[in-house]
Each structure stands twice: as C-alpha cells, then as structure tokens.
Amino acid sequence: MASFPHYVKLNNGARMPIIGLGTWQAKEGEVKVAVESAIDCGYRHIDTAWAYKNEKEIGKTLKKVFDAGKLKREDIFIVSKLPNGGHHRDKVLHYLQQSLDDLQLSYVDMYLVHSPFSVVPLDGNEQLPIKDGKLVIDYEADFLDTWKGMEDAVDAEMTKAIGISNFNSEQIKRIYDNARIKPANLQVECHAYFPQIKLFQICKELNISLTAYGPLGNPSLSGFLRENFGINAELPNLLKDPALQDIAEKHQKTAAQILLRWLIQRGIIVIPKSSNPNRIKQNFEVFDFNLSEEDVNQINGLDRNHRLFEYSGVEEHPNNPFNIPF
Ligand code: A2P
C-alpha cells in the first residue's frame, strides 16, 4: 500500500500533522496521561484552547517531555485559541501570552479565533457568559479588528500561523478579503453526519486547511449538555451506525478508525479527543489501511446535515455563524 501523508501543508509552508489529540473535555489529572500517551504512540499535534482550562497541565507535561529529551519543541505542533472575550485587537496578545505562559512555550504553531461571536467576559467566563438568561454580547467588537491582533501575534513571533474556528463561509470570506496574513486553518464540527462538503470546497479554493472537531460525533456530548446546561438533547450515536460497523468489520478496524480514516483520506485534519490511552492509540492506527471508493461512497451517503454542537445563547448574536447552512 502506498504511504499516506501524515501532514497537511499550510499556506505558510509549515506542515500540520493530520492527526492531533483533542483536549476539550479532558479533565484535570487526565490531560497529563493523555498527552504523554499520545506522544508515546506518535502524535505530534496537540489541540487546546485558553477556554479549556487545561493549558497549565499540558505545559507541565510538554516540559517534562522536552526535558527528558523525548522531543524537541520543533517536533510538535501546538494549537491554541483566543477566547470569545478577547475580540479586540489589543486583547489578542494579552490572551495569547497567558496561553504561552501556561503552556511554557515561546510560540504556538497555530493560533485560532475560537469563534466569531464576541462576548463581554463575566465572572471569569470568557466563552459564553450568560446574564438573565441571555448571552452577554460585546457589540463593540468586530472580528476584522480581532484579526489585526492575530496578525500582530505573527509579527511578534508568538505564533507561526493564524486561523479561525466556527466561522461560516461568509465570515471566512470577510476575513480572507481583508487580511494582510490570510487564515491558514479553519476548525469546525465535521463528521459523517455533518460532512461539511461545501465549506471544505470553499476552504480548498482559498488554500485554508480544515480541521474537524468532533470527528467521532462526540459520543459523550449528550451527557455533557445534560450535566452542564440541563439540556436533554437526543443525539445520534455515530459510532453505532450499522453501515459503519459493517465497514469496520470488513477492515478489522473500529468504527472510530473508519470515521477518522474517511476524514484524513479527504485531506481533513482530525483531532479526536480521548483521555483513554487505549483509545488514543487506536485513533492513531489509521495509516495502515485504505478505504475503497465503495466504502467512501457508502460513508458519504450517511450525511444527515445534522449539526451536533449547540452554543447556548448564540442565536441572538449578530455574528451567529450557524444561521446559514454553511
Ligand atoms: P474517552 O475520552 O473516554 O476516550 P470527539 O473527538 O468526536 O469529540 O469524541 C470524543 C469522545 O469520544 C470522548 O467522549 C471520548 O471518550 C470518545 N472516544 C474517543 N476515541 C474513541 C474511540 N476510539 N472509541 C470510542 N469512543 C472514543
């Protein structure tokens, strides 16, 4: 079998590993084990964010790995994200510096604007602050101004590349058309029930790489929404889809491996989250088989146009990215 590329080339010339470790929802104490296990089995890309509150633990773990001589800084690709409360040019370097201090790094490889919706931080909640049942929107902010701060971060050598997350096609174009430094990456929800065909096509035309979050359809999401927001959402379990299970059995792989392989065969970067060393290893074992055209067509046919990730209060935001199909 021909060797399969482990990287996606970015518009700044860098190579971004096509599989990264996702760390959203990784609990304190678990992150260290997850990062160590991932590095040991070959991951060279860690995805985190200011908002995940785990950058300190990741930083300590990376320091241990570097001090032990297992890896050098340039061997690993680190992604972090600007919180929604940081949507002003002069706030970008402030939040990025906090992430760098916590990660114990002098630069990240990619810094993303976490989402287009700007908020006024409240009680330490920089992501989705709710007051009187409503999202506290920062109407003064404009993400083009934020983007200038992102470009400042490249100039200051605090990040090698910049990108966006949760932006829709119109918002991406607005950034792209006005940017001095073009976005190198878009990170959005993407999996077999929500395959982002059109958005990915637009990204390819603009030479923006795409990272899929929730590539496994996040099987723990309904529990998370219930526990944290009291939302009872009936979400489909993608990993249990019978068609995927059949394909998995044929290749003697798991449904998770089939989903990841299908995405990377499309040229999409994936960041499956796991805190379990066995599943972390399993999610990386996707370079030793190939999905046939028939398999791919079958998985393409699972598209339900079903967005799983909801962001409470965002419907009223003028920059709600989810009010158009893509
Ligand atoms: P855990 O951390 O216990 O492994 P996604 O990346 O799509 O958001 O999904 C993350 C969720 O999927 C987490 O709850 C994670 O649980 C679970 N998960 C990760 N890898 C696998 C796998 N190979 N098989 C089953 N569940 C997985």
Coordinates of C-alpha atoms and ligand atoms in Angstrom, one line a residue:
M1 CA 0.0 0.0 0.0
A2 CA 1.3 3.5 -0.9
S3 CA 2.4 5.5 2.1
F4 CA -0.2 8.0 3.2
P5 CA 0.8 11.6 4.1
H6 CA 0.8 12.3 7.8
Y7 CA 0.8 16.1 7.3
V8 CA -1.2 18.8 5.5
K9 CA 0.9 21.6 4.0
L10 CA -0.2 25.0 5.2
N11 CA -0.2 28.4 3.3
N12 CA 2.8 29.5 5.5
G13 CA 4.8 26.5 4.3
A14 CA 4.5 24.6 7.6
R15 CA 3.3 21.0 7.8
M16 CA 0.4 20.4 10.2
P17 CA 0.1 16.8 11.4
I18 CA -3.1 15.3 10.1
I19 CA -4.0 13.7 13.4
G20 CA -3.9 15.7 16.6
L21 CA -5.0 15.0 20.1
G22 CA -8.2 16.9 21.0
T23 CA -8.3 18.0 24.6
W24 CA -11.7 19.7 25.1
Q25 CA -13.5 17.9 28.0
A26 CA -10.2 16.3 29.1
K27 CA -10.5 16.6 32.9
E28 CA -7.8 17.8 35.2
G29 CA -5.4 15.0 36.0
E30 CA -6.4 13.1 32.8
V31 CA -4.7 15.6 30.4
K32 CA -1.2 14.7 31.5
V33 CA -1.8 11.0 30.9
A34 CA -3.5 11.7 27.6
V35 CA -0.7 13.9 26.3
E36 CA 2.0 11.5 27.4
S37 CA 0.3 8.5 25.8
A38 CA -0.4 10.4 22.6
I39 CA 3.3 11.5 22.3
D40 CA 4.4 7.9 23.0
C41 CA 2.3 6.4 20.2
G42 CA 3.3 9.0 17.6
Y43 CA 1.0 12.0 17.8
R44 CA 2.9 15.3 17.0
H45 CA -0.1 17.7 17.3
I46 CA -2.0 18.8 20.4
D47 CA -5.1 20.9 20.1
T48 CA -6.0 23.1 23.1
A49 CA -7.6 26.5 23.9
W50 CA -7.5 29.2 26.6
A51 CA -11.1 28.2 27.3
Y52 CA -10.3 24.5 28.0
K53 CA -8.6 25.4 31.3
N54 CA -6.0 22.7 30.7
E55 CA -3.1 24.6 29.2
K56 CA -1.1 24.6 32.5
E57 CA -1.3 20.8 32.7
I58 CA -0.3 20.4 29.1
G59 CA 2.6 22.9 29.6
K60 CA 3.9 20.9 32.5
T61 CA 3.7 17.7 30.6
L62 CA 5.4 19.1 27.5
K63 CA 8.2 20.5 29.7
K64 CA 8.7 17.0 31.1
V65 CA 8.8 15.5 27.6
F66 CA 11.3 18.2 26.4
D67 CA 13.5 17.9 29.5
A68 CA 13.6 14.1 29.1
G69 CA 14.9 14.6 25.5
K70 CA 12.0 12.7 24.0
L71 CA 11.1 15.5 21.7
K72 CA 12.3 19.0 20.7
R73 CA 9.9 21.9 20.6
E74 CA 10.0 22.0 16.8
D75 CA 8.9 18.3 16.7
I76 CA 5.4 19.0 17.9
F77 CA 2.6 21.2 16.6
I78 CA 0.6 23.1 19.2
V79 CA -2.7 24.8 18.5
S80 CA -4.4 27.2 20.9
K81 CA -7.4 29.6 20.6
L82 CA -8.4 33.1 21.6
P83 CA -11.4 33.1 23.9
N84 CA -14.6 34.8 22.8
G85 CA -14.0 37.5 25.4
G86 CA -10.8 38.5 23.6
H87 CA -12.3 40.1 20.4
H88 CA -10.3 43.3 20.3
R89 CA -7.0 44.0 18.7
D90 CA -5.3 44.9 21.9
K91 CA -6.6 41.8 23.8
V92 CA -5.2 39.2 21.4
L93 CA -1.6 39.4 22.6
H94 CA -2.7 39.5 26.2
Y95 CA -4.6 36.2 26.0
L96 CA -2.0 34.6 23.8
Q97 CA 0.7 35.5 26.3
Q98 CA -1.4 33.8 29.0
S99 CA -1.7 30.7 26.9
L100 CA 2.1 30.7 26.2
D101 CA 2.9 31.2 29.9
D102 CA 0.6 28.3 30.8
L103 CA 2.0 26.1 28.0
Q104 CA 5.5 27.1 29.0
L105 CA 6.2 27.9 25.3
S106 CA 7.6 30.9 23.5
Y107 CA 5.3 30.3 20.5
V108 CA 2.4 28.2 19.3
D109 CA 2.3 26.7 15.8
M110 CA -1.3 27.8 15.2
Y111 CA -3.5 30.4 17.0
L112 CA -7.2 30.4 16.1
V113 CA -10.0 32.8 16.9
H114 CA -12.2 30.4 18.8
S115 CA -15.4 31.7 17.3
P116 CA -16.9 34.8 15.5
F117 CA -19.2 35.6 18.5
S118 CA -17.7 38.3 20.7
V119 CA -18.8 38.4 24.4
V120 CA -18.2 40.6 27.4
P121 CA -16.4 38.3 30.0
L122 CA -18.4 37.8 33.1
D123 CA -17.3 36.1 36.3
G124 CA -14.2 34.6 34.6
N125 CA -16.4 33.1 31.8
E126 CA -14.7 34.3 28.6
Q127 CA -16.6 31.9 26.3
L128 CA -20.3 32.0 26.8
P129 CA -21.3 34.3 29.7
I130 CA -25.0 34.3 30.3
K131 CA -26.8 37.0 32.4
D132 CA -30.6 37.0 33.0
G133 CA -30.8 34.1 30.6
K134 CA -29.0 35.9 27.8
L135 CA -25.6 35.8 26.2
V136 CA -23.6 39.0 27.2
I137 CA -22.8 40.1 23.7
D138 CA -19.9 42.6 23.0
Y139 CA -21.5 44.8 20.4
E140 CA -18.3 47.0 20.2
A141 CA -16.2 44.2 18.8
D142 CA -15.6 43.4 15.1
F143 CA -13.7 40.3 14.1
L144 CA -11.8 42.2 11.5
D145 CA -10.2 44.2 14.3
T146 CA -9.5 41.0 16.2
W147 CA -7.8 39.7 13.1
K148 CA -5.4 42.6 13.1
G149 CA -4.4 41.5 16.6
M150 CA -3.9 38.0 15.2
E151 CA -1.6 39.4 12.6
D152 CA 0.2 41.3 15.4
A153 CA 0.8 37.9 17.0
V154 CA 2.5 36.6 13.9
D155 CA 4.6 39.7 13.7
A156 CA 5.6 39.3 17.4
E157 CA 6.6 35.6 16.6
M158 CA 4.2 34.4 19.2
T159 CA 2.5 32.1 16.7
K160 CA 3.7 30.7 13.3
A161 CA 0.2 30.7 11.7
I162 CA -3.3 32.0 12.4
G163 CA -6.7 30.8 11.7
I164 CA -10.4 30.7 12.7
S165 CA -12.9 28.3 14.2
N166 CA -16.7 28.1 14.0
F167 CA -16.8 30.8 11.2
N168 CA -19.3 30.3 8.4
S169 CA -18.5 30.8 4.7
E170 CA -19.5 34.5 4.6
Q171 CA -17.4 35.3 7.7
I172 CA -14.4 33.4 6.3
K173 CA -14.6 35.4 3.1
R174 CA -14.8 38.6 5.0
I175 CA -11.7 37.8 7.0
Y176 CA -9.9 36.5 3.8
D177 CA -10.7 39.6 1.7
N178 CA -9.4 42.0 4.4
A179 CA -6.5 40.0 5.8
R180 CA -2.8 41.0 5.4
I181 CA -2.0 37.5 6.6
K182 CA -4.5 35.0 5.3
P183 CA -6.0 32.4 7.6
A184 CA -4.2 29.1 7.4
N185 CA -6.8 26.9 9.1
L186 CA -10.5 26.6 9.8
Q187 CA -11.6 24.4 12.7
V188 CA -15.2 23.3 12.6
E189 CA -17.5 20.5 13.5
C190 CA -17.1 17.8 10.9
H191 CA -18.1 14.1 10.8
A192 CA -20.0 11.6 8.7
Y193 CA -23.4 13.0 9.8
F194 CA -22.2 16.6 9.1
P195 CA -19.5 16.3 6.5
Q196 CA -19.0 20.0 5.5
I197 CA -18.8 19.3 1.8
K198 CA -19.4 22.8 0.7
L199 CA -17.4 24.6 3.4
F200 CA -14.4 22.3 2.7
Q201 CA -14.6 23.1 -1.0
I202 CA -14.5 26.8 -0.2
C203 CA -11.5 26.3 2.1
K204 CA -9.7 24.4 -0.7
E205 CA -10.3 27.3 -3.1
L206 CA -8.8 29.7 -0.5
N207 CA -5.9 27.4 0.4
I208 CA -7.2 27.2 4.0
S209 CA -6.7 23.8 5.7
L210 CA -9.7 22.3 7.5
T211 CA -9.6 20.7 10.9
A212 CA -12.6 18.5 12.0
Y213 CA -13.6 18.8 15.6
G214 CA -16.0 16.1 16.9
P215 CA -14.8 13.7 14.2
L216 CA -16.3 10.8 16.0
G217 CA -19.6 12.7 16.6
N218 CA -18.6 13.1 20.2
P219 CA -20.5 10.2 21.9
S220 CA -20.3 11.9 25.3
L221 CA -21.9 15.2 24.2
S222 CA -25.5 14.5 25.3
G223 CA -24.2 13.7 28.8
F224 CA -22.1 16.9 28.8
L225 CA -25.1 19.0 27.7
R226 CA -27.3 17.5 30.4
E227 CA -24.8 17.9 33.2
N228 CA -23.6 21.4 32.3
F229 CA -26.7 23.1 30.8
G230 CA -29.6 20.9 31.8
I231 CA -30.3 20.3 28.1
N232 CA -31.8 17.0 27.2
A233 CA -30.7 16.5 23.7
E234 CA -31.4 13.3 21.8
L235 CA -28.2 13.0 19.8
P236 CA -27.5 10.1 17.4
N237 CA -24.5 7.9 18.3
L238 CA -22.5 7.9 15.1
L239 CA -20.1 5.2 16.3
K240 CA -23.0 2.8 16.5
D241 CA -24.2 3.4 12.9
P242 CA -24.7 -0.1 11.4
A243 CA -23.2 0.9 8.0
L244 CA -20.0 2.0 9.7
Q245 CA -19.9 -1.1 11.8
D246 CA -20.1 -3.3 8.7
I247 CA -17.2 -1.4 7.0
A248 CA -15.3 -1.6 10.3
E249 CA -15.8 -5.4 10.5
K250 CA -14.6 -5.8 6.8
H251 CA -11.4 -4.0 7.6
Q252 CA -11.0 -5.4 11.1
K253 CA -10.9 -1.9 12.4
T254 CA -13.3 0.0 14.8
A255 CA -16.0 2.4 13.7
A256 CA -13.9 5.2 15.2
Q257 CA -10.9 4.3 13.0
I258 CA -13.2 4.2 9.9
L259 CA -14.5 7.6 10.6
L260 CA -11.0 9.1 11.1
R261 CA -9.6 7.4 8.0
W262 CA -12.5 8.7 5.9
L263 CA -11.7 12.2 7.0
I264 CA -8.0 12.1 6.5
Q265 CA -8.4 10.4 3.1
R266 CA -10.4 13.6 2.2
G267 CA -7.4 15.7 3.3
I268 CA -9.1 16.9 6.5
I269 CA -7.1 17.2 9.8
V270 CA -8.7 15.4 12.7
I271 CA -8.4 16.0 16.5
P272 CA -10.2 13.1 18.2
K273 CA -10.4 13.7 21.9
S274 CA -9.7 10.9 24.2
S275 CA -8.3 10.5 27.7
N276 CA -8.0 6.8 27.5
P277 CA -4.6 5.5 26.4
N278 CA -6.0 2.5 24.5
R279 CA -8.4 4.7 22.6
I280 CA -5.7 7.3 22.0
K281 CA -3.5 4.6 20.5
Q282 CA -6.4 3.1 18.5
N283 CA -7.2 6.6 17.0
F284 CA -3.7 6.9 15.6
E285 CA -3.8 3.4 14.0
V286 CA -5.4 4.6 10.8
F287 CA -2.4 4.8 8.4
D288 CA -2.2 1.0 7.7
F289 CA -5.4 0.5 5.7
N290 CA -7.3 2.1 2.9
L291 CA -11.0 2.8 2.3
S292 CA -12.1 1.7 -1.1
E293 CA -14.2 4.0 -3.4
E294 CA -17.2 1.9 -2.5
D295 CA -16.5 2.3 1.3
V296 CA -16.1 6.1 0.8
N297 CA -19.3 6.4 -1.1
Q298 CA -21.2 4.5 1.5
I299 CA -19.9 6.8 4.3
N300 CA -20.6 9.9 2.1
G301 CA -24.2 8.6 2.0
L302 CA -24.6 8.9 5.8
D303 CA -24.8 12.7 5.6
R304 CA -27.7 13.9 7.7
N305 CA -26.8 17.5 7.7
H306 CA -27.0 17.2 11.5
R307 CA -25.1 19.7 13.5
L308 CA -24.5 18.2 17.0
F309 CA -22.8 21.1 18.7
E310 CA -25.1 23.8 20.1
Y311 CA -23.8 27.0 21.7
S312 CA -26.3 28.4 24.1
G313 CA -27.5 32.0 23.6
V314 CA -25.6 32.4 20.3
E315 CA -28.8 32.5 18.2
E316 CA -29.3 36.2 19.1
H317 CA -25.7 37.2 18.3
P318 CA -25.2 39.4 15.2
N319 CA -22.3 37.1 14.3
N320 CA -24.0 33.8 14.9
P321 CA -22.3 31.6 12.3
F322 CA -25.0 28.9 12.4
N323 CA -27.8 31.0 10.9
I324 CA -26.9 30.0 7.4
P325 CA -26.3 26.4 6.2
F326 CA -22.5 26.6 5.9
Ligands
A2P1 P1 -12.7 9.0 26.1 O1 -12.0 10.3 26.4 O2 -13.3 8.3 27.3 O3 -12.0 8.1 25.2 P2 -14.9 13.6 19.5 O4 -13.4 13.6 19.3 O5 -15.7 13.3 18.3 O6 -15.4 14.9 20.1 O7 -15.3 12.5 20.6 C1 -14.7 12.5 21.9 C2 -15.5 11.4 22.7 O8 -15.3 10.2 22.1 C3 -14.9 11.3 24.1 O9 -16.0 11.1 24.9 C4 -14.1 10.1 24.0 O10 -14.1 9.4 25.3 C5 -14.7 9.2 23.0 N1 -13.8 8.4 22.2 C6 -12.5 8.8 21.7 N2 -12.0 7.9 21.0 C7 -12.8 6.8 20.9 C8 -12.8 5.6 20.3 N3 -11.8 5.1 19.6 N4 -13.9 4.7 20.5 C9 -15.0 5.2 21.3 N5 -15.0 6.4 21.9 C10 -14.0 7.2 21.7

